Tab-separated table of C-alpha atoms in Angstrom:
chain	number	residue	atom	x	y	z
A	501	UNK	CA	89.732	24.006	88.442
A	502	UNK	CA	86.739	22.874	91.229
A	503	UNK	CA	84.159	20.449	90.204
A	504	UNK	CA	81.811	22.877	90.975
A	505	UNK	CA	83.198	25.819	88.137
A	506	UNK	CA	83.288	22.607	85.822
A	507	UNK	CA	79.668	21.841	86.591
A	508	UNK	CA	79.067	25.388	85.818
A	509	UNK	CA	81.502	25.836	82.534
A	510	UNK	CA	78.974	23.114	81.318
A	511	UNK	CA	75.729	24.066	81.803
A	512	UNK	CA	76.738	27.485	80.776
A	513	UNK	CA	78.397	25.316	76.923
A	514	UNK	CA	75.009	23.421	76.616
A	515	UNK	CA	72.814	26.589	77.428
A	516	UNK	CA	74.522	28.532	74.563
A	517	UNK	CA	74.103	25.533	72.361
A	518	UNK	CA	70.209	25.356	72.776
A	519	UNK	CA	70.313	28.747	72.854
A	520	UNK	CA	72.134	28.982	69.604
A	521	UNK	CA	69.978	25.718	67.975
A	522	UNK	CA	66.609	28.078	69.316
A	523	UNK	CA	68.151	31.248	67.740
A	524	UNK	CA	68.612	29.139	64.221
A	525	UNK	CA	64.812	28.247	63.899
A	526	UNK	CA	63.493	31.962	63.528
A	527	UNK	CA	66.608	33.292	61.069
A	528	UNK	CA	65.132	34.033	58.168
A	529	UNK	CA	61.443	32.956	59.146
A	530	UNK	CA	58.877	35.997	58.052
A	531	UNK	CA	56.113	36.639	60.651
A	532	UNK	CA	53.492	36.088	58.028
A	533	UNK	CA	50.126	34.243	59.139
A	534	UNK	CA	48.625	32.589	56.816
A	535	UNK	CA	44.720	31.886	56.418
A	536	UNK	CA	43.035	29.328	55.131
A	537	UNK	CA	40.016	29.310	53.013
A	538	UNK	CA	38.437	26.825	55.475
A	539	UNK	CA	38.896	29.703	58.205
A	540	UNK	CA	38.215	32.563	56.644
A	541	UNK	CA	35.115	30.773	55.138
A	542	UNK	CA	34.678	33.161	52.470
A	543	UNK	CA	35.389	33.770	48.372
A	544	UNK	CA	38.725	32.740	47.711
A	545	UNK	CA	39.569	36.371	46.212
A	546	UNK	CA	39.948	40.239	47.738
A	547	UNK	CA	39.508	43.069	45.826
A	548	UNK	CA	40.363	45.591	48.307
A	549	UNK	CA	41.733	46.228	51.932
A	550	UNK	CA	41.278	48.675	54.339
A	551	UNK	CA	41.586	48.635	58.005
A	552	UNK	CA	39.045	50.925	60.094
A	553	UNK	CA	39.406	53.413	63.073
A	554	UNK	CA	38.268	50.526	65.429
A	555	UNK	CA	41.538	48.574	64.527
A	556	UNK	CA	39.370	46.080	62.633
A	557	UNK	CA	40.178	45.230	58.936
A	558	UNK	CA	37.547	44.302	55.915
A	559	UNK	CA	38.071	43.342	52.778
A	560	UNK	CA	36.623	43.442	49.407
A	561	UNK	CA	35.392	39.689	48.879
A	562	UNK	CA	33.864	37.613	46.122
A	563	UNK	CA	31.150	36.529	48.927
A	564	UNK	CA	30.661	40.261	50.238
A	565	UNK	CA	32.132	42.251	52.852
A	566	UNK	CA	34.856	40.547	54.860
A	567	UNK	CA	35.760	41.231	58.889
A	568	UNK	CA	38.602	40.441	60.130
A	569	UNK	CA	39.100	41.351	64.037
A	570	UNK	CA	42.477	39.815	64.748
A	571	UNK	CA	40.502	36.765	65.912
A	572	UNK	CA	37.309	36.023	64.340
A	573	UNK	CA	36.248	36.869	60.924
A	574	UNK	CA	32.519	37.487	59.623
A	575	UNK	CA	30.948	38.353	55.869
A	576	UNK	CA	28.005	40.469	55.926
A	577	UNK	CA	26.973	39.779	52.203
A	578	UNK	CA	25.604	42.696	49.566
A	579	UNK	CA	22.802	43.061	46.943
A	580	UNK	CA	21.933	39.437	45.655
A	581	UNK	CA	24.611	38.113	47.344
A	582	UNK	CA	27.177	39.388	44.938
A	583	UNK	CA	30.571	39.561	45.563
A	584	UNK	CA	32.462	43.331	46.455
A	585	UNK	CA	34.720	44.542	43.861
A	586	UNK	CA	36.063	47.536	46.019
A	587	UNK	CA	35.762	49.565	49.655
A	588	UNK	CA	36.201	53.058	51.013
A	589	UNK	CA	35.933	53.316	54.736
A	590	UNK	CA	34.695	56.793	55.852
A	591	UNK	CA	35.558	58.184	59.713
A	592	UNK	CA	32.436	57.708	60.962
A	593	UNK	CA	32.725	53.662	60.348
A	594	UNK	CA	30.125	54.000	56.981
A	595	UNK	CA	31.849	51.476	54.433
A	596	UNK	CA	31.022	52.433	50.724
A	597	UNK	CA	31.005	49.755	48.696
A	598	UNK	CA	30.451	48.612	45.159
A	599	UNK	CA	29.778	45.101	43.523
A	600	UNK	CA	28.716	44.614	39.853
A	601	UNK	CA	26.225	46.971	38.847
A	602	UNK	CA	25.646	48.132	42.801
A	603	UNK	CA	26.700	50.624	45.018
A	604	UNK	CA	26.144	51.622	48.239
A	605	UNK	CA	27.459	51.337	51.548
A	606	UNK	CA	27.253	48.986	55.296
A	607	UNK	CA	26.054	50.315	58.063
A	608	UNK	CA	26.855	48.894	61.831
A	609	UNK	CA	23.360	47.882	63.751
A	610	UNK	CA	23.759	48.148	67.502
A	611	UNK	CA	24.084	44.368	67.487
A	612	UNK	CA	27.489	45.447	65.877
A	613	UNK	CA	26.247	43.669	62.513
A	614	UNK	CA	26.408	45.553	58.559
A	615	UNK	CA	24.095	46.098	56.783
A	616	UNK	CA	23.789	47.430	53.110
A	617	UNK	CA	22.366	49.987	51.912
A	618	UNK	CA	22.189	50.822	48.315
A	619	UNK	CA	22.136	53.719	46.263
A	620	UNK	CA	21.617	52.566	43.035
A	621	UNK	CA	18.005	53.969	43.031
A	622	UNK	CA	19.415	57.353	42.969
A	623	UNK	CA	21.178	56.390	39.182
A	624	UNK	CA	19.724	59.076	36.243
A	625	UNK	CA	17.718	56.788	34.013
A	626	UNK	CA	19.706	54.526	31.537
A	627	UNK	CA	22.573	54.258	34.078
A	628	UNK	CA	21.760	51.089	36.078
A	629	UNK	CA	24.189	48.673	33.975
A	630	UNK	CA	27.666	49.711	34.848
A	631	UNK	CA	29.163	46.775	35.637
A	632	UNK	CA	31.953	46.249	38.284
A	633	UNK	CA	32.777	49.247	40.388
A	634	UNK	CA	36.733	49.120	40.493
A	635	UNK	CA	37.620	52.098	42.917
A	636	UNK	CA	35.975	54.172	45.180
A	637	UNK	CA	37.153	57.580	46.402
A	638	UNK	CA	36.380	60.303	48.836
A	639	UNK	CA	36.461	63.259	46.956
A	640	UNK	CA	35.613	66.833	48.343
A	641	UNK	CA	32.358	66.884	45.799
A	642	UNK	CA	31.446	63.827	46.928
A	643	UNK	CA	32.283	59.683	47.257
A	644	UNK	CA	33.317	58.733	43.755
A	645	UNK	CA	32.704	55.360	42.247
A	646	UNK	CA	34.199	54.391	39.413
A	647	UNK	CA	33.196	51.499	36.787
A	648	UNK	CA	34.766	51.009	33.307
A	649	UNK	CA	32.063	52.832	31.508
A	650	UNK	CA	30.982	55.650	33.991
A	651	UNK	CA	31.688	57.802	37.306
A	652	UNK	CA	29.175	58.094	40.072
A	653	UNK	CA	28.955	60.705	42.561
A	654	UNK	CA	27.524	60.262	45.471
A	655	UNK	CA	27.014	63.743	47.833
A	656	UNK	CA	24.229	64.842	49.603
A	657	UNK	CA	21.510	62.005	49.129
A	658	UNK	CA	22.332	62.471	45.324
A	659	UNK	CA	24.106	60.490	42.389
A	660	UNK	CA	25.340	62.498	39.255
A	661	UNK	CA	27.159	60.220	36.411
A	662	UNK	CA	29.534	60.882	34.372
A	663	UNK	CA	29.814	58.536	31.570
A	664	UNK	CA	33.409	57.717	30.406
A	665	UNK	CA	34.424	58.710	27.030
A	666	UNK	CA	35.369	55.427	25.612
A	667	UNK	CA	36.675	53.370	28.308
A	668	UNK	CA	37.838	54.042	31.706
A	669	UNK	CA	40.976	51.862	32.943
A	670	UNK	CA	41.669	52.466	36.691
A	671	UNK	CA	41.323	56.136	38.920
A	672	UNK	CA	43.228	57.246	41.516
A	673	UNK	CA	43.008	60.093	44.217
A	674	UNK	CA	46.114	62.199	45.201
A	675	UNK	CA	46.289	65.021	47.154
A	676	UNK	CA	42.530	65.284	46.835
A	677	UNK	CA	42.684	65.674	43.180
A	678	UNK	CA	40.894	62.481	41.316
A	679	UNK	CA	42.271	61.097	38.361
A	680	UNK	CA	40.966	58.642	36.129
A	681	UNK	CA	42.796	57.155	32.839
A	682	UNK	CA	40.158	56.804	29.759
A	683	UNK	CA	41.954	54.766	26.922
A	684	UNK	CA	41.466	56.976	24.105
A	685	UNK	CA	41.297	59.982	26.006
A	686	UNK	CA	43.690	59.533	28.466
A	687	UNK	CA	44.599	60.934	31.661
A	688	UNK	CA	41.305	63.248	32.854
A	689	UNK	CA	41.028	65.327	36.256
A	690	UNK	CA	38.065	65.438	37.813
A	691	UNK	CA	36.543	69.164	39.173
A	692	UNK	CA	33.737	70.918	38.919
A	693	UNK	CA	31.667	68.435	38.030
A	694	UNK	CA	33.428	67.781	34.789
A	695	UNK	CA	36.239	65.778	33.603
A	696	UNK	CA	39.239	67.558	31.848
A	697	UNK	CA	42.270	66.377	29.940
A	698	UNK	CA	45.566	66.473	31.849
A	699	UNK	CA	47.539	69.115	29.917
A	700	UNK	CA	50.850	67.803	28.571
A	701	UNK	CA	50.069	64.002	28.839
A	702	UNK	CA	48.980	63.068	25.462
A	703	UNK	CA	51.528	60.747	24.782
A	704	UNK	CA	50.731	58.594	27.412
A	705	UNK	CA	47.036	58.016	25.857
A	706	UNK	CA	46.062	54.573	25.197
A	707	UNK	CA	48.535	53.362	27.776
A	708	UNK	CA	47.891	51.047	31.036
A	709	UNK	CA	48.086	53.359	33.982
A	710	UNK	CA	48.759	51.264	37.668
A	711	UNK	CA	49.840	53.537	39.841
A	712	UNK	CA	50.022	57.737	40.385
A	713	UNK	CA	51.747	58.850	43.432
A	714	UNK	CA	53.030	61.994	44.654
A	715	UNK	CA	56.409	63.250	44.514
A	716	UNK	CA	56.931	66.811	46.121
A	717	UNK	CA	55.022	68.764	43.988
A	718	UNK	CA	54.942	66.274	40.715
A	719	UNK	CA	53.071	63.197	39.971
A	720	UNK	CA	54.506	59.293	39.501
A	721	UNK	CA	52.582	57.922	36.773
A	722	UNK	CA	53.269	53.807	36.605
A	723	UNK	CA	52.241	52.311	32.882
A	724	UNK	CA	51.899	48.604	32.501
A	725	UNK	CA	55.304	48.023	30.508
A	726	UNK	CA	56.796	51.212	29.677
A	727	UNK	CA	57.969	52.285	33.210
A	728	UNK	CA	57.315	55.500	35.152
A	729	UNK	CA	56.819	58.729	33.921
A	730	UNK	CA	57.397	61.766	35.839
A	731	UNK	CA	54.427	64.826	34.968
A	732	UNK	CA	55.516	68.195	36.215
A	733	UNK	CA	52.022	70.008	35.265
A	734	UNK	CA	52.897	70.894	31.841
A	735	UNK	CA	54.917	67.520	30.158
A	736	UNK	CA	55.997	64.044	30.725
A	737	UNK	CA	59.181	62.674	30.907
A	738	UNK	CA	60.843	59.396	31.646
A	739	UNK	CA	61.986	59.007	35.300
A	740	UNK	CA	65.585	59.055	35.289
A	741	UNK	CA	66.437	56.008	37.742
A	742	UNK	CA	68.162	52.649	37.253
A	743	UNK	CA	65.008	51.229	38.250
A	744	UNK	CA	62.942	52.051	35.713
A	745	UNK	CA	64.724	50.073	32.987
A	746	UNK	CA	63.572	47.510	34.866
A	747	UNK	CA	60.197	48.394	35.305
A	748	UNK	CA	60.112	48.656	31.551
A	749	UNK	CA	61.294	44.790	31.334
A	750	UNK	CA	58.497	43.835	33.789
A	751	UNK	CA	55.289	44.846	33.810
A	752	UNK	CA	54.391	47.171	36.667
């Protein structure tokens, strides 16, 4: 064998060494960033995440709302300087928000800065003290904010209220249908203005509800420790998986 195709058997070993040693570092390394408080400069908790149609993300933050443009992040703070308990970003860029015992929404300036706006003038009398607002949806009546003890609906420079029945828990839009668990109650539909009982799902009242998704033409209801239910428009029944005797173990 030439010195010269040694030379090269060589460098071509020690390459694939390195190579293999440089290979080692990212195995099993996630591509998770993390970001310190000191960065961020913000509340230490979010409440809510949603990115908007210019690719930017914001977040609902103990100090207010939260931007986040890949690079640089900014809070443009809300009513009192209160923190934001939850976000719905519409098309247009509007960002309703809601904070204890506010709503509203931001507004970009032309100097590219939000603004907010609220609504909470429009409230009926005696409905100012609601608390946190935990969701907000955009339903085809109108944006729908919803506190423990009442819904507000927001459509057309008005806000009707609809206070809960004893308690709401959490609400959830699918398929443009809103839903929102009362604890007594239970599981209500929203339409026409009105709230009305989901027909078949009584045993489920009183129950922790943390998730409804959409499965074909049925709904996934998640409770807090007794699994997933599957709801076919007219009854509940367990969902027949392997899974969900371990959702059952561990609360959802």
């Amino acid at each position: 064998m030439s010195l010269k195709l040694r030379i090269i058997l060589v460098l071509l070993m020690v390459w694939l060494c390195l190579y293999g040693f440089a290979q080692q570092d990212f195995i099993g390394t996630s591509s998770v960033r993390n970001y310190s408080r000191s960065e961020i400069n913000a509340g230490i908790q979010n409440w809510g995440i949603q990115q908007a149609n210019n690719g930017k993300m914001y977040f609902a933050n103990n100090s207010g709302l939260l931007e986040f443009d890949g690079v640089n992040w900014r809070i443009f703070p809300i009513t009192n300087n209160g923190l934001v308990r939850s976000l719905h970003i519409e098309i247009d860029g509007i960002i309703h928000s809601g904070g204890f015992n506010e709503i509203g929404y931001y507004q970009e300036d032309e100097n590219g800065f939000y603004e907010f706006h609220s609504i909470k003038n429009l409230l009926p009398e005696g409905s100012n003290d609601f608390d946190d607002v935990w969701k907000i949806c955009a339903h085809p009546d109108g944006m729908i904010y919803q506190s423990f003890s009442q819904l507000m609906i927001y459509n057309n420079e008005k806000v009707s209220v609809i206070a809960a029945p004893s308690d709401f828990h959490l609400s959830y839009l699918v398929n443009n249908n809103f839903y929102v668990n009362d604890m007594e109650q239970g599981l209500l539909r929203f339409a026409m203005g009105n709230l009305f009982p989901l027909k078949g799902t009584e045993s489920l009242r009183g129950k922790e509800i943390w998730g409804i998704l959409a499965q074909d033409n049925q709904l996934l209801i998640s409770t807090a420790s007794e699994g997933v239910f599957i709801y076919d428009g007219n009854s509940v029944i367990p969902w027949d998986t392997e899974v969900n005797e371990f959702l059952k173990r561990n609360q959802i």
